[in-house]
Short mmCIF file of C-alpha atoms in Angstrom, two decimals:
data_model
loop_
_atom_site.label_atom_id
_atom_site.label_comp_id
_atom_site.label_asym_id
_atom_site.label_seq_id
_atom_site.Cartn_x
_atom_site.Cartn_y
_atom_site.Cartn_z
CA MET A 1 -92.88 -209.04 -113.19
CA ALA A 2 -95.27 -208.98 -110.13
CA GLU A 3 -98.49 -207.02 -111.05
CA SER A 4 -102.01 -206.28 -109.37
CA LYS A 5 -104.50 -208.67 -110.99
CA VAL A 6 -107.18 -206.14 -110.81
CA LEU A 7 -105.36 -203.44 -112.82
CA THR A 8 -102.99 -205.01 -115.10
CA ARG A 9 -104.45 -208.05 -116.62
CA THR A 10 -102.47 -208.66 -120.20
CA HIS A 11 -103.53 -210.80 -123.10
CA THR A 12 -100.51 -213.05 -123.66
CA ALA A 13 -102.65 -214.77 -126.72
CA LEU A 14 -102.72 -211.68 -128.67
CA SER A 15 -99.37 -210.30 -128.11
CA ALA A 16 -97.40 -209.31 -131.18
CA SER A 17 -94.75 -211.72 -130.56
CA ASN A 18 -97.30 -214.39 -130.37
CA LEU A 19 -98.52 -213.39 -133.88
CA GLY A 20 -95.30 -213.75 -135.52
CA PHE A 21 -94.89 -209.61 -135.70
CA ASP A 22 -91.00 -209.21 -135.91
CA TYR A 23 -89.28 -206.33 -135.65
CA LYS A 24 -85.81 -204.56 -134.82
CA VAL A 25 -85.20 -201.13 -133.22
CA THR A 26 -83.24 -199.27 -136.05
CA TRP A 27 -82.09 -195.62 -136.18
CA TYR A 28 -84.37 -194.92 -139.12
CA LEU A 29 -87.46 -195.86 -136.34
CA LEU A 30 -85.74 -193.76 -133.43
CA TYR A 31 -85.45 -190.67 -135.90
CA CYS A 32 -89.09 -190.85 -137.25
CA THR A 33 -89.94 -191.27 -133.43
CA LEU A 34 -88.15 -188.11 -132.58
CA PHE A 35 -89.32 -185.85 -135.05
CA GLY A 36 -92.79 -187.43 -135.07
CA GLY A 37 -92.93 -186.48 -131.48
CA PHE A 38 -91.37 -182.81 -132.23
CA LEU A 39 -94.99 -181.85 -132.94
CA HIS A 40 -95.48 -181.50 -129.51
CA PHE A 41 -92.57 -179.34 -128.88
CA THR A 42 -94.38 -176.56 -130.69
CA ALA A 43 -97.52 -177.12 -129.16
CA GLY A 44 -95.57 -177.20 -125.35
CA TYR A 45 -93.46 -173.99 -126.54
CA ASP A 46 -96.47 -171.85 -127.27
CA ILE A 47 -98.01 -172.72 -123.82
CA GLY A 48 -94.68 -171.91 -122.10
CA VAL A 49 -94.39 -168.66 -123.65
CA ALA A 50 -98.02 -167.54 -123.68
CA GLY A 51 -98.04 -168.10 -119.90
CA GLY A 52 -95.54 -165.33 -119.17
CA LEU A 53 -96.48 -162.77 -121.66
CA PHE A 54 -98.67 -160.72 -119.69
CA SER A 55 -95.89 -160.26 -117.10
CA LYS A 56 -94.03 -158.29 -119.69
CA LYS A 57 -94.79 -154.74 -119.52
CA SER A 58 -93.47 -154.14 -123.09
CA PHE A 59 -95.95 -156.61 -124.58
CA LEU A 60 -98.83 -155.04 -122.20
CA ALA A 61 -98.00 -151.51 -123.11
CA ARG A 62 -98.07 -152.33 -126.98
CA PHE A 63 -101.10 -154.10 -127.12
CA TYR A 64 -103.38 -153.79 -124.09
CA PRO A 65 -102.14 -150.58 -122.17
CA ASN A 66 -105.23 -150.53 -120.13
CA PHE A 67 -105.03 -153.98 -118.73
CA GLN A 68 -105.35 -154.51 -115.07
CA GLY A 69 -106.54 -157.27 -112.87
CA ARG A 70 -108.96 -157.12 -110.28
CA SER A 71 -107.04 -156.49 -107.11
CA GLU A 72 -109.60 -156.95 -104.14
CA SER A 73 -108.12 -160.36 -103.52
CA PRO A 74 -104.84 -161.97 -104.52
CA TYR A 75 -106.93 -164.74 -106.21
CA CYS A 76 -108.33 -162.41 -108.66
CA GLN A 77 -105.37 -159.88 -109.56
CA TYR A 78 -104.98 -161.66 -113.12
CA THR A 79 -108.67 -161.91 -113.75
CA SER A 80 -108.91 -160.26 -117.27
CA SER A 81 -110.80 -160.89 -120.18
CA ASP A 82 -107.95 -159.66 -122.33
CA LEU A 83 -105.73 -162.37 -120.63
CA ALA A 84 -108.26 -165.07 -121.15
CA ILE A 85 -108.76 -164.34 -124.90
CA TYR A 86 -105.25 -164.35 -126.04
CA SER A 87 -104.64 -167.81 -124.06
CA PHE A 88 -107.95 -169.72 -125.78
CA LEU A 89 -107.87 -168.02 -129.21
CA ILE A 90 -105.59 -170.85 -130.42
CA TYR A 91 -108.32 -173.33 -129.89
CA PRO A 92 -111.13 -172.57 -132.13
CA PRO A 93 -109.00 -172.63 -135.41
CA ALA A 94 -107.46 -175.87 -134.21
CA ILE A 95 -110.76 -177.51 -133.98
CA ILE A 96 -111.53 -176.41 -137.50
CA SER A 97 -108.08 -177.65 -138.84
CA THR A 98 -108.63 -181.23 -137.30
CA PHE A 99 -111.39 -181.92 -139.73
CA LEU A 100 -109.22 -180.65 -142.61
CA CYS A 101 -106.60 -182.60 -141.43
CA ALA A 102 -108.48 -185.75 -141.19
CA TRP A 103 -109.35 -185.22 -145.05
CA TRP A 104 -105.67 -184.30 -145.74
CA ILE A 105 -103.95 -187.20 -144.50
CA ARG A 106 -106.24 -189.84 -146.34
CA ARG A 107 -105.12 -188.19 -149.93
CA PHE A 108 -101.74 -187.05 -148.91
CA GLY A 109 -100.22 -189.25 -146.23
CA ARG A 110 -99.02 -188.42 -142.48
CA PRO A 111 -95.90 -186.73 -143.11
CA THR A 112 -97.17 -184.06 -145.24
CA ALA A 113 -99.43 -183.07 -142.43
CA ILE A 114 -96.45 -182.67 -140.50
CA ALA A 115 -95.02 -180.30 -142.68
CA VAL A 116 -98.23 -178.27 -142.90
CA CYS A 117 -98.22 -177.86 -139.01
CA GLY A 118 -94.90 -176.49 -139.40
CA ILE A 119 -95.82 -173.77 -141.89
CA PHE A 120 -99.05 -172.53 -140.31
CA ASN A 121 -96.86 -172.10 -136.95
CA ILE A 122 -94.09 -169.92 -138.88
CA ILE A 123 -96.71 -167.77 -140.69
CA GLY A 124 -98.67 -167.33 -137.28
CA ALA A 125 -95.25 -166.58 -135.39
CA VAL A 126 -94.26 -163.90 -138.38
CA VAL A 127 -97.72 -162.23 -137.87
CA GLN A 128 -97.43 -161.79 -134.09
CA ILE A 129 -93.87 -160.47 -133.75
CA THR A 130 -94.83 -157.83 -136.47
CA ALA A 131 -98.18 -156.93 -135.18
CA HIS A 132 -98.84 -153.05 -134.00
CA SER A 133 -102.38 -153.97 -132.63
CA SER A 134 -104.28 -156.57 -130.57
CA SER A 135 -106.35 -157.48 -133.48
CA ILE A 136 -103.23 -158.85 -135.57
CA LEU A 137 -101.75 -160.29 -132.80
CA LEU A 138 -105.01 -162.41 -132.07
CA LEU A 139 -104.63 -163.21 -136.07
CA GLY A 140 -101.47 -164.57 -135.79
CA ARG A 141 -102.44 -166.50 -132.64
CA ALA A 142 -105.13 -167.96 -134.51
CA ILE A 143 -103.03 -168.85 -137.72
CA CYS A 144 -100.78 -170.78 -134.99
CA GLY A 145 -103.75 -172.52 -133.78
CA PHE A 146 -104.40 -173.98 -137.55
CA GLY A 147 -100.90 -175.51 -136.91
CA GLU A 148 -101.81 -176.77 -133.45
CA GLY A 149 -105.09 -178.58 -134.93
CA PHE A 150 -102.80 -180.47 -137.73
CA GLY A 151 -100.11 -181.36 -135.40
CA MET A 152 -102.34 -182.58 -132.75
CA PHE A 153 -104.24 -184.69 -134.99
CA VAL A 154 -101.52 -186.35 -136.99
CA TYR A 155 -98.73 -187.15 -134.49
CA ASN A 156 -100.95 -189.78 -132.47
CA ILE A 157 -101.77 -191.47 -135.81
CA TYR A 158 -98.53 -191.37 -137.44
CA LEU A 159 -96.56 -192.73 -134.13
CA ALA A 160 -99.12 -195.30 -133.44
CA GLU A 161 -99.23 -196.67 -136.97
CA ILE A 162 -95.04 -197.02 -137.21
CA ALA A 163 -94.60 -198.21 -133.84
CA PRO A 164 -94.05 -201.95 -133.20
CA ALA A 165 -96.98 -203.08 -131.23
CA GLN A 166 -94.16 -204.29 -128.16
CA LEU A 167 -93.00 -200.96 -127.98
CA ARG A 168 -95.79 -198.67 -129.05
CA GLY A 169 -96.67 -197.42 -125.41
CA LYS A 170 -93.13 -196.00 -125.17
CA ILE A 171 -93.14 -194.52 -128.80
CA VAL A 172 -96.37 -192.89 -128.80
CA GLY A 173 -95.74 -191.51 -125.08
CA SER A 174 -92.40 -190.42 -125.95
CA SER A 175 -93.87 -187.34 -127.70
CA VAL A 176 -94.79 -186.15 -124.23
CA ILE A 177 -91.05 -185.44 -123.69
CA TRP A 178 -91.20 -182.86 -126.50
CA SER A 179 -94.25 -181.55 -124.93
CA ALA A 180 -92.43 -180.88 -121.53
CA PHE A 181 -89.49 -179.75 -123.21
CA GLY A 182 -91.33 -177.22 -125.16
CA VAL A 183 -93.26 -175.90 -122.18
CA THR A 184 -89.80 -175.69 -120.24
CA MET A 185 -88.02 -173.84 -123.03
CA GLY A 186 -90.74 -171.43 -123.25
CA GLN A 187 -90.70 -170.69 -119.86
CA LEU A 188 -86.87 -170.38 -119.91
CA THR A 189 -87.17 -167.93 -122.50
CA ASN A 190 -89.77 -165.76 -120.83
CA TYR A 191 -87.19 -165.69 -117.90
CA LEU A 192 -83.99 -164.93 -120.06
CA VAL A 193 -85.47 -162.06 -121.97
CA LYS A 194 -87.44 -160.51 -119.03
CA GLN A 195 -85.49 -157.55 -119.26
CA ARG A 196 -85.59 -156.70 -122.98
CA THR A 197 -87.84 -154.62 -124.31
CA ASP A 198 -88.30 -156.56 -127.23
CA GLY A 199 -88.58 -159.79 -125.16
CA TRP A 200 -91.90 -160.90 -125.88
CA GLN A 201 -90.69 -160.70 -129.85
CA ILE A 202 -87.84 -163.01 -129.26
CA ALA A 203 -90.13 -165.33 -127.15
CA ILE A 204 -92.64 -165.91 -130.01
CA SER A 205 -90.11 -165.67 -132.80
CA MET A 206 -88.31 -169.04 -131.20
CA ILE A 207 -90.86 -171.22 -132.52
CA ILE A 208 -89.82 -170.34 -136.06
CA PRO A 209 -86.61 -172.56 -135.91
CA ALA A 210 -88.30 -175.32 -134.43
CA ALA A 211 -91.03 -175.29 -137.07
CA SER A 212 -88.59 -174.94 -139.73
CA LEU A 213 -87.01 -178.24 -138.43
CA LEU A 214 -90.53 -180.11 -138.52
CA ILE A 215 -90.77 -178.99 -142.15
CA PHE A 216 -87.28 -180.11 -143.10
CA ASN A 217 -87.46 -183.70 -141.26
CA SER A 218 -90.90 -184.50 -142.60
CA LEU A 219 -89.14 -184.68 -146.19
CA PHE A 220 -87.22 -187.86 -144.94
CA MET A 221 -90.34 -189.69 -143.04
CA VAL A 222 -92.02 -192.70 -145.12
CA ASP A 223 -95.65 -192.67 -144.70
CA THR A 224 -96.78 -195.40 -142.35
CA PRO A 225 -97.97 -198.87 -143.72
CA SER A 226 -101.50 -198.26 -142.86
CA SER A 227 -101.70 -195.05 -145.10
CA LEU A 228 -99.85 -196.88 -147.93
CA VAL A 229 -102.55 -199.76 -147.70
CA MET A 230 -105.38 -197.47 -147.23
CA ARG A 231 -104.53 -195.62 -150.70
CA GLY A 232 -104.01 -198.95 -152.53
CA LYS A 233 -100.10 -198.93 -152.47
CA LYS A 234 -99.48 -202.46 -151.01
CA ASP A 235 -95.73 -202.56 -152.62
CA ALA A 236 -94.93 -199.41 -150.93
CA ALA A 237 -96.46 -200.44 -147.60
CA ARG A 238 -94.52 -203.42 -147.48
CA ARG A 239 -91.31 -201.42 -148.03
CA SER A 240 -92.53 -199.05 -145.45
CA LEU A 241 -93.09 -201.53 -142.77
CA GLN A 242 -89.75 -203.12 -143.77
CA LYS A 243 -87.78 -199.87 -143.03
CA TYR A 244 -89.77 -199.18 -139.81
CA ARG A 245 -89.38 -202.76 -138.63
CA GLY A 246 -85.93 -203.49 -139.72
CA VAL A 247 -86.72 -206.81 -140.96
CA GLU A 248 -87.23 -208.48 -144.15
CA ASN A 249 -90.25 -210.69 -143.37
CA VAL A 250 -93.00 -208.71 -142.32
CA GLU A 251 -96.03 -210.55 -144.32
CA ALA A 252 -97.83 -211.58 -141.21
CA GLU A 253 -98.08 -208.03 -139.98
CA LEU A 254 -98.73 -206.82 -143.53
CA ASP A 255 -101.64 -209.23 -143.66
CA SER A 256 -102.98 -208.25 -140.44
CA ILE A 257 -102.90 -204.54 -141.50
CA GLU A 258 -104.56 -205.13 -144.86
CA LEU A 259 -107.54 -207.14 -143.62
CA ALA A 260 -107.87 -204.14 -140.98
CA CYS A 261 -107.86 -202.04 -143.95
CA LEU A 262 -110.56 -203.59 -145.75
CA ASN A 263 -112.94 -201.71 -143.92
CA LYS A 264 -111.64 -198.12 -145.35
CA PRO A 265 -114.57 -196.30 -145.55
CA SER A 266 -114.99 -192.47 -146.49
CA VAL A 267 -115.15 -189.87 -143.50
CA LYS A 268 -118.75 -189.60 -144.08
CA GLU A 269 -119.03 -193.30 -143.92
CA SER A 270 -116.98 -193.56 -141.07
CA PHE A 271 -119.24 -190.96 -139.22
CA GLY A 272 -121.99 -193.29 -140.20
CA LEU A 273 -120.58 -196.08 -138.72
CA VAL A 274 -120.09 -194.50 -135.23
CA ILE A 275 -123.85 -193.22 -135.39
CA ARG A 276 -125.39 -196.56 -136.63
CA LYS A 277 -123.42 -199.17 -135.21
CA LYS A 278 -123.16 -199.52 -131.36
CA GLN A 279 -119.89 -201.39 -131.15
CA TYR A 280 -118.08 -198.37 -132.38
CA TRP A 281 -119.29 -196.61 -129.54
CA PRO A 282 -116.75 -197.79 -126.98
CA PRO A 283 -113.63 -196.12 -128.60
CA VAL A 284 -115.46 -193.01 -128.82
CA ILE A 285 -116.25 -193.11 -125.14
CA ILE A 286 -112.90 -194.10 -124.43
CA ASN A 287 -111.05 -191.26 -126.08
CA LEU A 288 -113.43 -188.51 -125.11
CA VAL A 289 -113.13 -189.32 -121.49
CA ALA A 290 -109.41 -189.93 -121.71
CA TYR A 291 -109.05 -186.30 -123.36
CA THR A 292 -111.68 -184.91 -120.89
CA LEU A 293 -109.55 -186.38 -117.84
CA LEU A 294 -106.45 -184.61 -119.48
CA ASN A 295 -107.80 -181.48 -119.67
CA TRP A 296 -109.60 -181.14 -116.16
CA THR A 297 -107.06 -182.38 -113.85
CA GLY A 298 -105.59 -179.04 -114.07
CA ASN A 299 -102.37 -179.04 -115.90
CA THR A 300 -102.87 -177.04 -118.55
CA ALA A 301 -104.24 -174.15 -116.37
CA ILE A 302 -101.26 -174.44 -114.12
CA VAL A 303 -98.81 -174.39 -116.90
CA TYR A 304 -100.86 -171.58 -118.72
CA TYR A 305 -101.06 -169.40 -115.68
CA GLY A 306 -98.24 -170.54 -113.38
CA PRO A 307 -96.65 -167.12 -113.25
CA GLN A 308 -99.70 -165.78 -112.10
CA ILE A 309 -100.38 -168.54 -109.35
CA PHE A 310 -96.97 -167.86 -108.22
CA SER A 311 -97.35 -164.13 -108.20
CA LEU A 312 -100.15 -164.25 -105.78
CA LEU A 313 -97.99 -165.89 -103.63
CA GLY A 314 -96.14 -162.77 -103.22
CA PHE A 315 -93.03 -163.84 -105.51
CA GLY A 316 -91.91 -161.02 -107.93
CA ALA A 317 -92.49 -161.28 -111.53
CA ASN A 318 -88.99 -162.54 -112.22
CA VAL A 319 -89.19 -165.08 -109.38
CA ALA A 320 -92.49 -166.19 -110.84
CA LEU A 321 -91.26 -166.97 -114.00
CA TRP A 322 -88.00 -168.94 -112.65
CA ASN A 323 -90.54 -170.80 -110.33
CA SER A 324 -92.74 -171.82 -113.55
CA THR A 325 -89.55 -172.78 -115.39
CA LEU A 326 -88.87 -175.20 -112.59
CA VAL A 327 -92.12 -176.83 -112.73
CA GLY A 328 -91.44 -177.06 -116.86
CA GLY A 329 -88.29 -179.22 -115.54
CA ALA A 330 -90.47 -181.20 -113.37
CA LYS A 331 -92.30 -182.16 -116.43
CA ILE A 332 -89.45 -183.58 -118.29
CA LEU A 333 -88.37 -185.42 -115.20
CA GLY A 334 -92.23 -186.86 -115.02
CA VAL A 335 -91.97 -188.11 -118.46
CA PHE A 336 -88.91 -189.88 -118.29
CA ILE A 337 -90.25 -191.47 -115.19
CA GLY A 338 -93.45 -192.36 -116.98
CA MET A 339 -91.18 -193.90 -119.84
CA TRP A 340 -89.39 -196.02 -117.76
CA LEU A 341 -92.35 -197.44 -116.24
CA LEU A 342 -94.25 -197.94 -119.03
CA ASP A 343 -94.21 -201.54 -120.46
CA ARG A 344 -91.53 -202.38 -118.11
CA ARG A 345 -92.80 -202.21 -114.36
CA MET A 346 -96.29 -200.97 -115.44
CA THR A 347 -99.10 -201.63 -117.85
CA ARG A 348 -100.91 -198.60 -119.05
CA ARG A 349 -104.12 -199.05 -116.84
CA THR A 350 -101.77 -199.30 -113.70
CA LEU A 351 -99.83 -196.20 -114.78
CA LEU A 352 -103.00 -194.32 -115.30
CA ALA A 353 -104.47 -195.28 -111.71
CA TRP A 354 -101.30 -194.42 -110.01
CA GLY A 355 -101.30 -191.11 -111.64
CA GLY A 356 -104.93 -190.45 -110.47
CA ILE A 357 -103.77 -191.36 -106.90
CA LEU A 358 -100.82 -189.31 -106.55
CA GLN A 359 -102.52 -186.35 -108.43
CA THR A 360 -105.48 -186.38 -105.75
CA VAL A 361 -102.90 -186.36 -103.05
CA PHE A 362 -100.78 -183.44 -104.09
CA LEU A 363 -103.82 -181.15 -105.41
CA VAL A 364 -105.71 -181.64 -102.11
CA THR A 365 -102.51 -181.03 -100.00
CA VAL A 366 -101.96 -177.51 -102.30
CA ALA A 367 -105.61 -176.63 -101.62
CA ILE A 368 -105.21 -177.42 -97.92
CA ILE A 369 -102.01 -175.08 -97.72
CA PHE A 370 -103.91 -172.44 -99.81
CA ALA A 371 -106.76 -172.61 -97.43
CA THR A 372 -105.03 -172.44 -94.22
CA SER A 373 -101.86 -170.04 -94.89
CA VAL A 374 -102.91 -167.45 -98.00
CA PRO A 375 -105.00 -164.70 -96.60
CA ASN A 376 -107.94 -163.88 -99.26
CA GLU A 377 -107.23 -160.04 -98.93
CA LYS A 378 -105.47 -157.37 -101.14
CA ALA A 379 -101.81 -157.48 -101.24
CA ALA A 380 -101.50 -160.65 -98.94
CA GLN A 381 -98.02 -162.14 -98.37
CA VAL A 382 -97.21 -165.74 -97.32
CA SER A 383 -93.80 -166.76 -95.77
CA LYS A 384 -91.00 -168.20 -97.92
CA GLY A 385 -91.47 -171.78 -96.23
CA ILE A 386 -95.14 -171.87 -97.21
CA ALA A 387 -94.48 -170.38 -100.82
CA ALA A 388 -91.68 -173.21 -100.84
CA ALA A 389 -94.08 -175.73 -99.70
CA ILE A 390 -96.66 -175.01 -102.38
CA LEU A 391 -94.04 -174.85 -105.14
CA VAL A 392 -92.77 -178.46 -104.11
CA PHE A 393 -96.09 -179.97 -104.27
CA ILE A 394 -96.99 -178.46 -107.84
CA ILE A 395 -93.74 -179.98 -108.70
CA LEU A 396 -94.72 -183.07 -107.57
CA TYR A 397 -98.06 -182.86 -109.10
CA GLU A 398 -96.49 -182.27 -112.22
CA ILE A 399 -94.27 -185.26 -112.33
CA SER A 400 -97.37 -187.48 -111.53
CA PHE A 401 -99.34 -185.80 -114.24
CA MET A 402 -97.07 -186.26 -117.17
CA GLY A 403 -95.44 -189.63 -115.72
CA GLY A 404 -98.89 -191.35 -115.19
CA GLN A 405 -101.71 -189.63 -116.77
CA HIS A 406 -100.23 -187.97 -119.85
CA VAL A 407 -98.02 -190.97 -120.94
CA GLY A 408 -100.50 -193.54 -120.04
CA THR A 409 -103.31 -191.69 -122.06
CA LEU A 410 -101.49 -190.87 -125.19
CA GLY A 411 -100.58 -194.66 -125.40
CA LEU A 412 -104.15 -195.85 -124.92
CA ALA A 413 -105.96 -193.08 -127.28
CA ALA A 414 -103.97 -194.22 -130.06
CA GLU A 415 -104.90 -197.85 -129.81
CA VAL A 416 -108.42 -198.45 -129.14
CA CYS A 417 -110.01 -197.12 -132.57
CA PRO A 418 -110.46 -199.65 -135.28
CA ILE A 419 -109.28 -198.58 -138.52
CA GLU A 420 -112.51 -198.10 -140.08
CA VAL A 421 -113.91 -195.38 -137.56
CA ARG A 422 -110.33 -193.54 -137.16
CA PRO A 423 -111.44 -190.82 -139.32
CA ALA A 424 -114.61 -190.11 -137.50
CA VAL A 425 -113.10 -190.81 -133.83
CA TYR A 426 -110.00 -188.57 -134.07
CA PRO A 427 -111.51 -185.30 -134.88
CA LEU A 428 -114.46 -186.09 -132.39
CA SER A 429 -111.84 -186.58 -129.83
CA THR A 430 -109.78 -183.55 -130.68
CA PHE A 431 -112.74 -181.23 -131.09
CA SER A 432 -113.59 -182.54 -127.74
CA PHE A 433 -110.29 -182.16 -126.21
CA PHE A 434 -109.73 -178.38 -127.78
CA GLY A 435 -113.35 -177.24 -126.99
CA GLN A 436 -112.78 -178.12 -123.49
CA SER A 437 -109.50 -176.28 -123.64
CA ILE A 438 -111.18 -173.24 -124.73
CA ALA A 439 -113.72 -173.24 -121.45
CA LEU A 440 -110.56 -174.01 -119.43
CA SER A 441 -108.40 -171.59 -120.55
CA TYR A 442 -110.75 -168.75 -120.73
CA SER A 443 -112.24 -169.24 -117.36
CA PHE A 444 -109.46 -170.59 -115.07
CA THR A 445 -108.57 -166.71 -113.82
CA PHE A 446 -112.35 -166.24 -113.08
CA GLN A 447 -112.79 -169.62 -111.34
CA LEU A 448 -109.63 -168.85 -109.36
CA CYS A 449 -111.18 -165.83 -108.08
CA ALA A 450 -114.50 -167.44 -107.57
CA MET A 451 -113.42 -170.41 -105.92
CA THR A 452 -110.00 -169.46 -104.57
CA TRP A 453 -108.25 -172.67 -102.98
CA GLY A 454 -111.31 -174.60 -104.01
CA THR A 455 -110.03 -174.66 -107.56
CA PHE A 456 -107.28 -177.31 -106.52
CA LEU A 457 -110.02 -179.42 -104.96
CA PHE A 458 -112.11 -179.10 -108.34
CA MET A 459 -109.05 -180.44 -110.20
CA ALA A 460 -108.55 -183.29 -107.71
CA SER A 461 -111.90 -184.24 -107.97
CA PHE A 462 -111.11 -185.40 -111.86
CA ALA A 463 -107.99 -186.97 -110.58
CA VAL A 464 -110.33 -189.37 -108.53
CA MET A 465 -112.49 -189.92 -111.55
CA LEU A 466 -109.29 -190.97 -113.41
CA PHE A 467 -108.47 -193.68 -110.91
CA PHE A 468 -111.84 -195.37 -111.06
CA TRP A 469 -111.82 -194.99 -115.12
CA ALA A 470 -108.76 -196.72 -114.98
CA VAL A 471 -109.78 -199.60 -112.61
CA TYR A 472 -113.05 -200.35 -113.89
CA PHE A 473 -113.69 -198.65 -117.58
CA GLN A 474 -110.08 -198.89 -119.40
CA PRO A 475 -109.61 -201.56 -121.61
CA GLU A 476 -105.73 -203.14 -120.61
CA THR A 477 -104.08 -203.10 -124.40
CA HIS A 478 -100.43 -204.02 -123.13
CA HIS A 479 -98.50 -205.08 -126.12
CA VAL A 480 -101.56 -205.84 -128.11
CA PRO A 481 -101.35 -204.89 -132.17
CA ILE A 482 -103.57 -201.99 -132.97
CA ASP A 483 -105.75 -203.94 -135.21
CA GLN A 484 -106.34 -206.57 -132.53
CA VAL A 485 -107.40 -204.12 -129.76
CA LYS A 486 -111.15 -204.20 -130.80
CA ILE A 487 -110.98 -207.90 -129.50
CA ILE A 488 -110.10 -206.78 -126.06
CA ILE A 489 -112.96 -204.18 -125.83
CA ALA A 490 -115.38 -206.70 -126.94
CA ALA A 491 -114.34 -209.14 -123.98
CA HIS A 492 -114.51 -206.24 -121.57
CA PRO A 493 -116.90 -206.72 -118.73
CA ILE A 494 -118.61 -203.42 -119.42
CA TRP A 495 -117.82 -202.67 -123.24
CA LYS A 496 -118.84 -206.00 -124.23
CA ARG A 497 -122.55 -204.80 -123.78
CA PHE A 498 -122.13 -202.86 -126.86
CA TYR A 499 -121.18 -205.76 -129.10
CA PRO A 500 -123.32 -208.47 -130.73
CA ALA A 501 -123.34 -211.49 -128.49
CA GLU A 502 -121.46 -213.57 -131.13
CA ASP A 503 -118.53 -210.94 -131.13
CA VAL A 504 -118.33 -211.21 -127.51
CA GLU A 505 -118.44 -214.85 -127.55
CA GLN A 506 -115.75 -215.23 -130.24
CA ALA A 507 -113.53 -212.32 -128.45
CA THR A 508 -113.76 -214.51 -125.14
CA ARG A 509 -112.81 -217.55 -126.91
CA THR A 510 -110.02 -215.86 -128.57
CA LEU A 511 -108.42 -214.34 -125.27
CA GLU A 512 -108.77 -217.82 -123.75
CA GLY A 513 -106.62 -219.22 -126.45
CA ALA A 514 -108.80 -220.12 -129.24
CA GLY A 515 -108.01 -218.04 -132.25
CA SER A 516 -108.83 -218.72 -136.12
CA SER A 517 -107.21 -219.38 -139.11
CA PRO A 518 -105.71 -217.06 -141.55
CA ALA A 519 -108.68 -217.75 -143.94
CA ALA A 520 -111.20 -217.41 -141.40
CA SER A 521 -109.72 -213.93 -140.49
CA LYS A 522 -110.00 -212.91 -143.81
CA ALA A 523 -113.45 -213.84 -144.36
CA ALA A 524 -114.31 -212.22 -141.07
CA SER A 525 -112.91 -208.78 -142.12
CA GLU A 526 -114.64 -209.27 -145.56
CA LEU A 527 -117.78 -209.85 -143.42
CA GLU A 528 -117.04 -206.89 -141.20
CA LEU A 529 -116.89 -204.69 -144.19
CA LYS A 530 -120.37 -206.01 -145.28
CA ARG A 531 -121.75 -205.22 -142.14
CA SER A 532 -120.18 -201.74 -142.19
CA SER A 533 -122.19 -201.23 -145.31
CA SER A 534 -125.44 -202.66 -144.12
CA ASP A 535 -127.94 -201.60 -141.36
CA GLU A 536 -128.49 -205.27 -140.79
CA ASP A 537 -126.83 -207.08 -138.08
CA VAL A 538 -124.79 -209.97 -139.72
CA PRO A 539 -123.17 -212.26 -137.30
CA LEU A 540 -119.28 -211.89 -137.17
CA PRO A 541 -117.16 -215.10 -137.14
CA ALA A 542 -113.58 -215.09 -135.96
CA PRO A 543 -111.76 -211.80 -135.30
CA SER A 544 -108.68 -211.78 -137.57
CA VAL A 545 -106.19 -213.13 -135.46
CA ARG A 546 -103.00 -214.77 -136.85
CA TRP A 547 -101.64 -217.82 -134.87
#
């Protein structure tokens, strides 16, 4: 396979196949991948439905009878605090529940957190569809936010830990299919029930069967090997690994997991490591940047406010909802393209870099069309040709976002965290993501009103940042087992500055094919545990690599 040396350097010495990690693709692995990623469906469906509720007269009449946007410009007709508050209110509870989920999964395992996500979503949906005031409606949305936080936190960990390293990018990224499908189904439901007075209730209530399916299927999911090892259940972890891998001989991978789990601090100790030890800063930075760029390249805003964007082009409410549904379909297509490219034609960094390039091109094109063809005046109209062109380029943007950035980011974010700091890094990343989502979902209509077509250039600037981040800062984790990724980061030309010189030297030697014996690997892990509990800088011998 021909690959660019700049973008796609891989690390064959640390590949799972070289380390003796065998696997078969089994029906059980596919089943757990399917419903582990299904957490994303409920989140996507909520986004798809929420974006269209404010185009329903029966919804507005019941909860916001005085709703009206600013009408002096087509860019400002949906600028409203009511719309913004309903959109962002799902995120503050999600932030709180991520920290609760971090505590929960360490005591009760990953599958139980999936069930909790479903329970919160059912309760929240019931409260919303039975509400008779805006305050009760917002309470129901906040309850759904708790489910969103549990789901956002656990799905990444669960899928990354059950996936064979050779398929991890595809398995973790496959959850994006459910996200795109959820958005599309939410928008399609809005369109199908647009004429009914109880249409908004039907649209919200459809999350209940999806959440029920989550709860039911979580009963048949075995906890992950890493989770069981961390809770002192090695025999159960062996059985779990055998079930997920489809082979009997899993000792090499189980030993690697066990060595990694020697450093299993409490949540408090995990935060202490992140604060005190510089070598844990790169995973934090990588996760924070990945999720920051995921937010600000503009996808969330376009999905939430797609009907409003198409309405300002002169489309009626029904056509605007249908156009948003087409955009949702483009998201699904983009995911399948990204899944096909990932690990077969491109590595993760390559996928991210191309995602950045294509998003920049399409967003800048949309900005130019808006600037030259959409008058900034009351009741502005554009030709059908211009409106169709904008729709086409937004669809192309969605394909490049989902297939490049979203698929690539989810695979990478699940890989770069050493097990000893995951209890700290995942909550911090999720806190950052949801915090920025609050700012974005609240401010977008105001930003669109103030910046008009410049809003799309603002999004494009983050797509440019994504390209440069992928080329110069993102470590390549192509086919590398999770517990070995820290070696890749320690040898990275930028991130190695955060590591002790001994670690950098050993990581470099390992990537060049030196390696270490199993005994030395275990000693390394035990010494790493000593370092984690000490403020002194103890030199770290060979990383735990099995040859």
